[in-house]
Short mmCIF file of C-alpha atoms and ligand atoms in Angstrom, two decimals:
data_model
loop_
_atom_site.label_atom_id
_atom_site.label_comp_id
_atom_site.label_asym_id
_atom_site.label_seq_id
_atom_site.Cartn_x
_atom_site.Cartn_y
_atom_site.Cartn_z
CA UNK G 6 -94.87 259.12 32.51
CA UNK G 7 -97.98 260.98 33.46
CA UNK G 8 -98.67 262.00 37.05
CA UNK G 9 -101.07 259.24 37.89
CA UNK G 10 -98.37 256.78 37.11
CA UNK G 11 -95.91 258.83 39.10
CA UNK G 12 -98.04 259.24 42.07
CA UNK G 13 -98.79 255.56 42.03
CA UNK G 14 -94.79 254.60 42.00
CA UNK G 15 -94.61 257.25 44.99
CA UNK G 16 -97.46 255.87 46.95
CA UNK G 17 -95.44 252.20 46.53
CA UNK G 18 -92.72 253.33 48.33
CA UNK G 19 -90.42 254.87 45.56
CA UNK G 20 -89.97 258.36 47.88
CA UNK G 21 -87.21 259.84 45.57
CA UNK G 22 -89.78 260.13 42.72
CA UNK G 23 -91.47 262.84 44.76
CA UNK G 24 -88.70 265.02 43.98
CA UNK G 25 -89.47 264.13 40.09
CA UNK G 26 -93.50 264.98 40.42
CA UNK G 27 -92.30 268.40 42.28
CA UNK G 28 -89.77 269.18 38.85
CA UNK G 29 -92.85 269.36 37.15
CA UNK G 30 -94.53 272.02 39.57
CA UNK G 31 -92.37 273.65 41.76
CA UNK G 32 -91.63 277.19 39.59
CA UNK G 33 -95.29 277.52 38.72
CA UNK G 34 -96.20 276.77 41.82
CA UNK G 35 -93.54 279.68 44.06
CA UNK G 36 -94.47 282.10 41.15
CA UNK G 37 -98.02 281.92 42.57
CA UNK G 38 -96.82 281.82 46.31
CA UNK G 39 -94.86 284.91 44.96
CA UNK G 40 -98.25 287.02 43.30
CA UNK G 41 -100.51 286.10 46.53
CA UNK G 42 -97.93 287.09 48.91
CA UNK G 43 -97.65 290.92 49.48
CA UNK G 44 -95.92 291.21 52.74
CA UNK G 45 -92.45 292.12 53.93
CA UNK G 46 -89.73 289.49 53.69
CA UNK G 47 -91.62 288.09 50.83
CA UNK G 48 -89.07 286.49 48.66
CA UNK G 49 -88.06 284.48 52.51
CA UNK G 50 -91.50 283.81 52.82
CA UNK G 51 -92.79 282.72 49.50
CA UNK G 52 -89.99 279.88 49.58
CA UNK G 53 -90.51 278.57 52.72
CA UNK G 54 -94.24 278.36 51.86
CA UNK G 55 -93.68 276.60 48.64
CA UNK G 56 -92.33 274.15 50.09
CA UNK G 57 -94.37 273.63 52.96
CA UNK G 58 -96.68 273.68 50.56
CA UNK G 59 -94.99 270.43 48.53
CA UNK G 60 -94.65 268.81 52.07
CA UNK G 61 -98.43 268.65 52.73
CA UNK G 62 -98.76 267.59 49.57
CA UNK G 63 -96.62 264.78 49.98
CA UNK G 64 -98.13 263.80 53.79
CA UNK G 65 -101.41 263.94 52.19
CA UNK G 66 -100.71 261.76 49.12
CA UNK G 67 -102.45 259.14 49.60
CA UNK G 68 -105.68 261.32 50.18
CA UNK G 69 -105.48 262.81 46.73
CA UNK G 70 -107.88 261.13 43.90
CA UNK G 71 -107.91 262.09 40.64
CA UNK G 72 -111.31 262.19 39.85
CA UNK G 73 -111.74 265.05 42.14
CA UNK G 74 -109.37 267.34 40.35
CA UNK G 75 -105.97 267.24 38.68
CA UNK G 76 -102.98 266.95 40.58
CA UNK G 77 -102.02 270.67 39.89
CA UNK G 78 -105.00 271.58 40.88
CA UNK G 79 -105.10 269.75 44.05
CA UNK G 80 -101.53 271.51 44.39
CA UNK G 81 -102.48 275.02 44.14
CA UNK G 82 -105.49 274.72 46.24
CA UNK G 83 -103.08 273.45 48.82
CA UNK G 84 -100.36 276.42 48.27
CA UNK G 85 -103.28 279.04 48.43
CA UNK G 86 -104.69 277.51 52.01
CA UNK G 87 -101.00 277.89 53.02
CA UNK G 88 -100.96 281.14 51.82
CA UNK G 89 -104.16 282.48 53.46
CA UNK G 90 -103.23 281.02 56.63
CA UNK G 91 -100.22 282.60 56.97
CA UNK G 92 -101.44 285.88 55.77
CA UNK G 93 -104.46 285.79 58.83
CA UNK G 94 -101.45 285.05 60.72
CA UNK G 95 -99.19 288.54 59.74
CA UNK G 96 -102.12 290.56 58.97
CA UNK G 97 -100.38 293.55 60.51
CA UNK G 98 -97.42 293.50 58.39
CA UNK G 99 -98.91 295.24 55.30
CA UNK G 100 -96.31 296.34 52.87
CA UNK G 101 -96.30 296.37 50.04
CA UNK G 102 -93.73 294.71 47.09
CA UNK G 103 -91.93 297.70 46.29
CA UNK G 104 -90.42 298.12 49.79
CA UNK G 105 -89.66 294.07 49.89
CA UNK G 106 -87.11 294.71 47.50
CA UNK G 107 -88.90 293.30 44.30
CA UNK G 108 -88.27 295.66 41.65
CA UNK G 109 -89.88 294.58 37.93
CA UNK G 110 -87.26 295.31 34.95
CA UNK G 111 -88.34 297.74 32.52
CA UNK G 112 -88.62 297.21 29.11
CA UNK G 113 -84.90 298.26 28.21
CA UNK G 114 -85.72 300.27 24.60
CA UNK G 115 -87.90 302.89 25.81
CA UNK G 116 -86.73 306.25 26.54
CA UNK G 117 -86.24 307.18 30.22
CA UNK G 118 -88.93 309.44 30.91
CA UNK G 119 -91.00 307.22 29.11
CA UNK G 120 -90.37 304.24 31.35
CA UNK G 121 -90.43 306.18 34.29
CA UNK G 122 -94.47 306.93 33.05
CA UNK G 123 -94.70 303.45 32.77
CA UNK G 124 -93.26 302.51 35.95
CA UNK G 125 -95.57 304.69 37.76
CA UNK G 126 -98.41 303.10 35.85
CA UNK G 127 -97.02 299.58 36.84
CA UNK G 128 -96.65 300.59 40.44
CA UNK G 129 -100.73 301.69 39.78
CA UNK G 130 -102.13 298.39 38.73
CA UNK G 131 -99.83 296.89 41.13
CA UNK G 132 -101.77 298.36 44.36
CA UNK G 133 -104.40 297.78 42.58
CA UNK G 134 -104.24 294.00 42.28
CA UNK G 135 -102.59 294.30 46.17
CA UNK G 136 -106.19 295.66 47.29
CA UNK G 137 -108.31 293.33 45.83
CA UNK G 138 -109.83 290.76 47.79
CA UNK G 139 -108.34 287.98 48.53
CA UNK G 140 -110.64 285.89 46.16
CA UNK G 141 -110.75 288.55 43.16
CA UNK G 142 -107.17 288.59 43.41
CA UNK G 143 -106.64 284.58 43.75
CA UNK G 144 -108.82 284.25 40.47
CA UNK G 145 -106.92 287.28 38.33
CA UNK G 146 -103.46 285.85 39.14
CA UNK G 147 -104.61 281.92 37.96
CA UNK G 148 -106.06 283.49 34.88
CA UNK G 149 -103.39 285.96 34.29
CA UNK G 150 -100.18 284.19 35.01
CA UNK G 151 -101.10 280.78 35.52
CA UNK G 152 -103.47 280.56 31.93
CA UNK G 153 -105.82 278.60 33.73
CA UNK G 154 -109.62 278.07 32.57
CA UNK G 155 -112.38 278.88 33.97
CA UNK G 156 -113.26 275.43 35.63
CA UNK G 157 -109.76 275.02 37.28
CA UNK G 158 -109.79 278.14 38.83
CA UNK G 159 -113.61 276.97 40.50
CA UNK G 160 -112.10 274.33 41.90
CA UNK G 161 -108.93 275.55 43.38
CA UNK G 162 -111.74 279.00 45.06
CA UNK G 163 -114.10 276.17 45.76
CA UNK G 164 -116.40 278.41 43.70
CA UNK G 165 -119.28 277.95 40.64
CA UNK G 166 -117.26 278.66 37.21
CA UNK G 167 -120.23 281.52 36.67
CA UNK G 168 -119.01 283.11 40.03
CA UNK G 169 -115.72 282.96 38.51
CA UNK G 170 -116.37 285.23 36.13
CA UNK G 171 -117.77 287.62 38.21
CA UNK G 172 -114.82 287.59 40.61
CA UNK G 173 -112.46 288.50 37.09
CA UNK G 174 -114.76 290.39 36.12
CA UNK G 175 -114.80 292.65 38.97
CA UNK G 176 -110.91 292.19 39.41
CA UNK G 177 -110.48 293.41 36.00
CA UNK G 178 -112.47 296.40 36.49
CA UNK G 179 -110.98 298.02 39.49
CA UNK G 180 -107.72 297.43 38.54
CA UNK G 181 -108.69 299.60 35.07
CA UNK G 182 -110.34 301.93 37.03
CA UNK G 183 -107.11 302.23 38.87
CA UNK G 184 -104.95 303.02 35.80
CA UNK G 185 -108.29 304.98 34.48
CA UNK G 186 -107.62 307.71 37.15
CA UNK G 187 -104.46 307.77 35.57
CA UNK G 188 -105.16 308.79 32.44
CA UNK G 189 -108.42 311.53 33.05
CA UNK G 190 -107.23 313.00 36.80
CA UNK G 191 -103.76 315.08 36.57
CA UNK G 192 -102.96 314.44 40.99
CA UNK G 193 -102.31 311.02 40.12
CA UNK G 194 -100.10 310.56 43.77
CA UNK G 195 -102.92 311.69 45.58
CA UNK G 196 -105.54 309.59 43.84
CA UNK G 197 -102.84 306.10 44.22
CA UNK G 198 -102.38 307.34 47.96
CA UNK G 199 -105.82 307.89 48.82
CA UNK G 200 -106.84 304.02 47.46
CA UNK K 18 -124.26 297.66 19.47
CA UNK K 19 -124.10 300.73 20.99
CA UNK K 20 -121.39 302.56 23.40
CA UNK K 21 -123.19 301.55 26.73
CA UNK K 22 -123.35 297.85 25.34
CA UNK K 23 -120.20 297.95 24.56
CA UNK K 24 -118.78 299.32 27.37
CA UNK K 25 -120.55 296.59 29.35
CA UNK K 26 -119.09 293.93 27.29
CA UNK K 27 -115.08 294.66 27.35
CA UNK K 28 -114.92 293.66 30.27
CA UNK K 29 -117.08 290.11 29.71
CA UNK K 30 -115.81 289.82 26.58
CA UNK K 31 -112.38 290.57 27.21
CA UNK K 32 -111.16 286.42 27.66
CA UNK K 33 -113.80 285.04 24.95
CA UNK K 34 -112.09 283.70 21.71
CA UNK K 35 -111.73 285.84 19.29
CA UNK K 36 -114.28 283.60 17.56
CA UNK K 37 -116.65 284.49 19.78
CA UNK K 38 -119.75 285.93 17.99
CA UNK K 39 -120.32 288.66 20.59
CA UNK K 40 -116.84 289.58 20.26
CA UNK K 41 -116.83 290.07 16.93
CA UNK K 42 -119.38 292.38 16.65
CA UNK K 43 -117.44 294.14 20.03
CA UNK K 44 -114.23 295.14 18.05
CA UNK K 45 -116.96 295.64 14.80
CA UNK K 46 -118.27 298.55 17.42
CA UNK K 47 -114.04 299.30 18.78
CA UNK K 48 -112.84 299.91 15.21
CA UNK K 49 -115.99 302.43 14.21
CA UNK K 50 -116.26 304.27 17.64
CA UNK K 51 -112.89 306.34 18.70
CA UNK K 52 -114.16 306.60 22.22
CA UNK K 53 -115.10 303.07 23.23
CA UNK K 54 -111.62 302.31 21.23
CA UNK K 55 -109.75 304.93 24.02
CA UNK K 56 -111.35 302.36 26.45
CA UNK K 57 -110.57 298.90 24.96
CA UNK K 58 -106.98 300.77 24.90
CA UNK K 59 -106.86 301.32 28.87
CA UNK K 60 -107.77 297.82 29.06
CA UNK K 61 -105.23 296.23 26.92
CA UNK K 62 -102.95 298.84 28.88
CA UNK K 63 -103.99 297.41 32.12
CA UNK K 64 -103.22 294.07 31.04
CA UNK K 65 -100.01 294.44 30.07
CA UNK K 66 -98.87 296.24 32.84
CA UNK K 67 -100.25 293.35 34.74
CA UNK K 68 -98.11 291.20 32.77
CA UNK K 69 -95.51 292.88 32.84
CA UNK K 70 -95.41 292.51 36.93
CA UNK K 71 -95.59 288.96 36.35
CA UNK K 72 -92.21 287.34 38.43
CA UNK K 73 -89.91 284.93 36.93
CA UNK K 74 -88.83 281.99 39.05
CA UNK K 75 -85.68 281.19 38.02
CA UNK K 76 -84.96 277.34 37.64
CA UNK K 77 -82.03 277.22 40.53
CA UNK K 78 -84.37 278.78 42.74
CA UNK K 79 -86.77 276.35 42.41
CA UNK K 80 -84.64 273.43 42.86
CA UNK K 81 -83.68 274.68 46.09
CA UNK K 82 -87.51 274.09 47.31
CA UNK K 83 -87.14 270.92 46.26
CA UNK K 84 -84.29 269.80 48.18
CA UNK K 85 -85.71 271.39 51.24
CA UNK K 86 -88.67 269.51 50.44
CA UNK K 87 -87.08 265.83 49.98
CA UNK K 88 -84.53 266.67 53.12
CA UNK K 89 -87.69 267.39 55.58
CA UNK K 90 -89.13 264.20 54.05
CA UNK K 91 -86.17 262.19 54.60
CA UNK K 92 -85.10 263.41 57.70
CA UNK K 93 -88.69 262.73 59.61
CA UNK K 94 -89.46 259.35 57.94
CA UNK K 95 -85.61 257.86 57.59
CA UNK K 96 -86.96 254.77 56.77
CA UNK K 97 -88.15 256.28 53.55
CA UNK K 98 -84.77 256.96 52.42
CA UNK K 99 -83.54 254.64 49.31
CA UNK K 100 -82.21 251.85 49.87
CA UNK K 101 -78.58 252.59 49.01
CA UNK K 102 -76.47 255.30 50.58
CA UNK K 103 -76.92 257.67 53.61
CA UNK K 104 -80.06 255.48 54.53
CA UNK K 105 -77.83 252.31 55.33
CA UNK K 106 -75.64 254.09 57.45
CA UNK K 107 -78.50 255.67 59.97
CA UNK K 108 -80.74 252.12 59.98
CA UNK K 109 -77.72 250.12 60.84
CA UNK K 110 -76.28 252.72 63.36
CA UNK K 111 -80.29 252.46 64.95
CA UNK K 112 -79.75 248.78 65.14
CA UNK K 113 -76.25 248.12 66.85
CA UNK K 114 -77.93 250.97 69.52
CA UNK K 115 -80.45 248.50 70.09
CA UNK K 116 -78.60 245.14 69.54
CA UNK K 117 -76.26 247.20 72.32
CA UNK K 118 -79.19 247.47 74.82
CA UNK K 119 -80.26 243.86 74.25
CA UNK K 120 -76.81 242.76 75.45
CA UNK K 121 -77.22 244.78 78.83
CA UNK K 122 -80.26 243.96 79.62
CA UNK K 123 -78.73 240.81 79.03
CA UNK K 124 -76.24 241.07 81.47
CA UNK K 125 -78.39 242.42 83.98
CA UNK K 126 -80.09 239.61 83.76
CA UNK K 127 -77.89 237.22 84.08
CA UNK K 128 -75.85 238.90 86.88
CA UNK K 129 -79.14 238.98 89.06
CA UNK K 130 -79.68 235.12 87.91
CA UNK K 131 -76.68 234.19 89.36
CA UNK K 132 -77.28 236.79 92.37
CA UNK K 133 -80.25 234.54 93.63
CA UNK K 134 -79.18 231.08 92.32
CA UNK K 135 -76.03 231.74 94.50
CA UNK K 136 -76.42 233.39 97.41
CA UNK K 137 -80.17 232.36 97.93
CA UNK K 138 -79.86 229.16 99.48
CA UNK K 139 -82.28 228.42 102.84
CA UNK K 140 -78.63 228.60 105.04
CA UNK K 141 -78.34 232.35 104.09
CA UNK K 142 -81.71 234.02 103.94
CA UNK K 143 -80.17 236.99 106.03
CA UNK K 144 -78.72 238.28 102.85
CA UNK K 145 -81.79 238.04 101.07
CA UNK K 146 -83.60 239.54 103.56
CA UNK K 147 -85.07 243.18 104.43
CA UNK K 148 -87.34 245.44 106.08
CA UNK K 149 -86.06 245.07 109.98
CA UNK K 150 -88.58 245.97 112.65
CA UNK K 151 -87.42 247.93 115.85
CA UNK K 152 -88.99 246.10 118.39
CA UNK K 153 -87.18 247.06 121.83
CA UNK K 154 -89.95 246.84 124.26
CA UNK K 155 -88.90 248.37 127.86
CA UNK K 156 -90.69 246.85 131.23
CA UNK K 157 -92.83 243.86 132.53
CA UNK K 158 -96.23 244.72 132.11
CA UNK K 159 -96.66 243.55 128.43
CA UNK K 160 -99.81 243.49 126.79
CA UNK K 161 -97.78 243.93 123.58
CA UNK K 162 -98.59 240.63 121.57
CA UNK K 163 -97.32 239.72 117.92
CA UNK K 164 -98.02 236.97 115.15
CA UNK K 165 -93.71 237.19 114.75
CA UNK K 166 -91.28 234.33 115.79
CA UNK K 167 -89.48 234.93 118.77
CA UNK K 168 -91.97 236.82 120.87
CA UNK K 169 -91.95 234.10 123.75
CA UNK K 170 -89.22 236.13 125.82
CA UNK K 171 -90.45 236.83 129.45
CA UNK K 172 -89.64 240.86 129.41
CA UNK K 173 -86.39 243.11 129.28
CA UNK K 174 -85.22 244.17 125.60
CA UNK K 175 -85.99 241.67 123.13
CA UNK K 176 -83.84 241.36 119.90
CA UNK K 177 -84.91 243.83 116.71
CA UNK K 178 -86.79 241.14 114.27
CA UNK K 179 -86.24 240.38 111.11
CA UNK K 180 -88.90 240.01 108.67
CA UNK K 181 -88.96 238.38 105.59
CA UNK K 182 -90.51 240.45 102.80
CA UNK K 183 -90.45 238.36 99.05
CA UNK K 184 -89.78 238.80 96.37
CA UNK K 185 -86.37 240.11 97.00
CA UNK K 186 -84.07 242.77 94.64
CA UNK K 187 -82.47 240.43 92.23
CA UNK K 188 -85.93 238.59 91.40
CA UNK K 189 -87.06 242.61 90.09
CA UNK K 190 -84.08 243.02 88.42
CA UNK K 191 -84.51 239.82 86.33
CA UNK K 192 -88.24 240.40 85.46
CA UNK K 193 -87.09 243.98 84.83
CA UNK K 194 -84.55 242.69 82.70
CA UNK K 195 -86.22 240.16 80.39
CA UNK K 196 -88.75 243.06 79.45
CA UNK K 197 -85.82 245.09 78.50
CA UNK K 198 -84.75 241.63 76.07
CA UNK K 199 -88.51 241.65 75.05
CA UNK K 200 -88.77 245.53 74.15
CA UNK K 201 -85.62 245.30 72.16
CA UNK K 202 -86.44 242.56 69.97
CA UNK K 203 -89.53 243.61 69.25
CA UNK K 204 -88.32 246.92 67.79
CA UNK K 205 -85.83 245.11 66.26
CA UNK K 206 -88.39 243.05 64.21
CA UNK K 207 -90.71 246.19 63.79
CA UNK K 208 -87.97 248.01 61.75
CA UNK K 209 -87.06 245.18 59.91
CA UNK K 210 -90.72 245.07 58.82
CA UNK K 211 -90.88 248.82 57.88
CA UNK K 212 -87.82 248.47 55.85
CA UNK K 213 -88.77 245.29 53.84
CA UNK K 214 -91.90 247.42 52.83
ZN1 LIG E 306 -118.65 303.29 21.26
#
């Protein structure tokens, strides 16, 4: 059954098919809630938003037309608005993932000192992608994680798919500048503090 | 292509197809030039790192959103509930509350109906009656006049009067009643409506 069909069944009454249409969203969609959200408490957070997210979805239903976009599109617009808002909201909490608890598991073959390099190297491109603007950092984590094109990704920034580029384009290049400092400057903790 | 050129494109180039002309003649440039090559490597570096942040969501995890989800749903539009199961239990319960209330405001009724067919008859108005006026008046000299019954007495103390003020309590109570019976039922018939649809 394609979404169209499913949405219709929903939008006759059929509520427990919601919970059906969500199945076919609802890890893509926290694992985004999860890369936009860099506060404290995230993991709390990013739940709660997800499915706050899925709840305006569903009160807005009956809004949603499919010519406008796709229904995971329409869905991930609606997660990043939640996002944003609640982010303006806690702008003063700014930490970052490392103290939320979040630790990413290294590659298990590699030699200690070797993936204590590339943990420090991780923990570089991770700040990096932390400071990016909101929008450059929206666009890299669609493209990145989400394999999205180029068109989805204008209509979920409300944004022209050439200004699209630009914003991974510039994404791209500060977070290799970041791991670029790595690699030509030896004070490498001074450089990642000072950004 | 040159280094500057090149430089300029990773970046541009770095999501074009590998079909892509341009790109092509990019990793033509990458394979022949060691330094641009150093570059493309910090770049595939950079993206793997930035893969390798990439979070999981486990599957459990995400199941849990979606029974908070369909809970919150439920639980602020019951009437969305399926037909079968808890839904049954919290319509009915909602309707013997209000069948409940119909019978009071039955009973009021009727209790106030029998109030006034009973005890209202012309031979006992007194019990009907309300709102008594003090009207002891002291002396001879009385310019005191009043539209009242019984105001024909030559002086000294003249009896308190009794006025007659309609309608009286149990006529309220029935009107208030038979909005009560009105209210009810037409709840009543609005749910049935919602749940039919
Ligand atoms: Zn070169």
């Amino acid at each position: 059954m394609t979404d169209s069909q499913l949405i219709q069944l929903i939008k006759q009454g059929n509520t427990e098919l919601y919970s059906e249409l969500m199945r076919r969203y609802q890890r893509k969609i926290l694992a985004f809630v999860y890369h936009m959200l860099k506060n404290s408490h995230m993991e709390l957070i990013a739940e709660d938003l997800c499915s706050e997210t899925f709840y305006k979805a569903f009160r807005s239903l009956h809004s949603f037309r499919e010519v406008d976009a796709s229904f995971s599109t329409w869905l991930y617009t609606i997660a990043r608005n939640t996002v944003l808002s609640e982010l303006r909201k806690n702008r003063a909490g700014n930490v970052s993932l490392e103290e939320s608890g979040y630790t990413p598991v290294a590659p298990a073959e590699v030699a200690p000192e070797q993936a204590a390099l590339r943990k420090e190297r991780m923990n570089l491109v991770r700040e990096a992608i932390n400071n990016l603007p909101e929008k450059q950092r929206s666009a890299l984590i669609l493209r990145e994680y989400d394999q999205m094109d180029y068109q989805e990704i204008a209509v979920i920034l409300d944004q022209s798919v050439s200004s699209v580029k630009s914003l991974l384009f510039r994404a791209r290049s500060s977070v290799k500048l970041q791991l670029e400092s790595y690699f030509y400057e030896p004070e490498v903790e001074e450089q990642a503090e000072r950004v | 292509m040159n280094c500057r050129e090149a430089q300029d494109f990773i970046p541009l180039l770095w999501d074009a197809p590998p079909t892509d002309p341009k790109r092509i003649e990019l990793e033509r440039h990458i394979a022949g030039c060691s330094y641009c090559a150093a570059e493309w490597a910090i770049w595939q570096e950079s993206n793997e790192l930035m893969q390798d942040l990439r979070m999981e969501i486990s599957a459990e995890r995400a199941e849990a959103v979606n029974q908070k989800v369909m809970e919150r749903i439920y639980l602020e539009s019951p009437w969305l509930m399926p037909g079968d199961g808890k839904s049954a239990g919290s319509t009915t319960m909602f309707r013997r509350r209000l069948s409940l209330w119909i019978a009071c405001f039955l009973a009021v009724f009727l209790s106030s109906f029998l109030y006034f067919t009973l005890f209202k008859t012309p031979a006992n108005t007194s019990s009907a009656q309300s709102g008594i006026i003090e009207s002891g008046v002291a002396g001879l000299t009385l310019e005191w006049t009043s539209s009242y019954p019984a105001t024909e007495s030559g002086g000294g103390i003249i009896e308190p009067l009794v006025v007659n003020i309609g309608p009286t309590h149990p006529q309220y109570w029935m009107v208030l009643s038979m909005l009560g019976v009105a209210l009810s039922i037409f709840l009543l018939t609005r749910l049935n409506r919602y749940r039919r649809q």
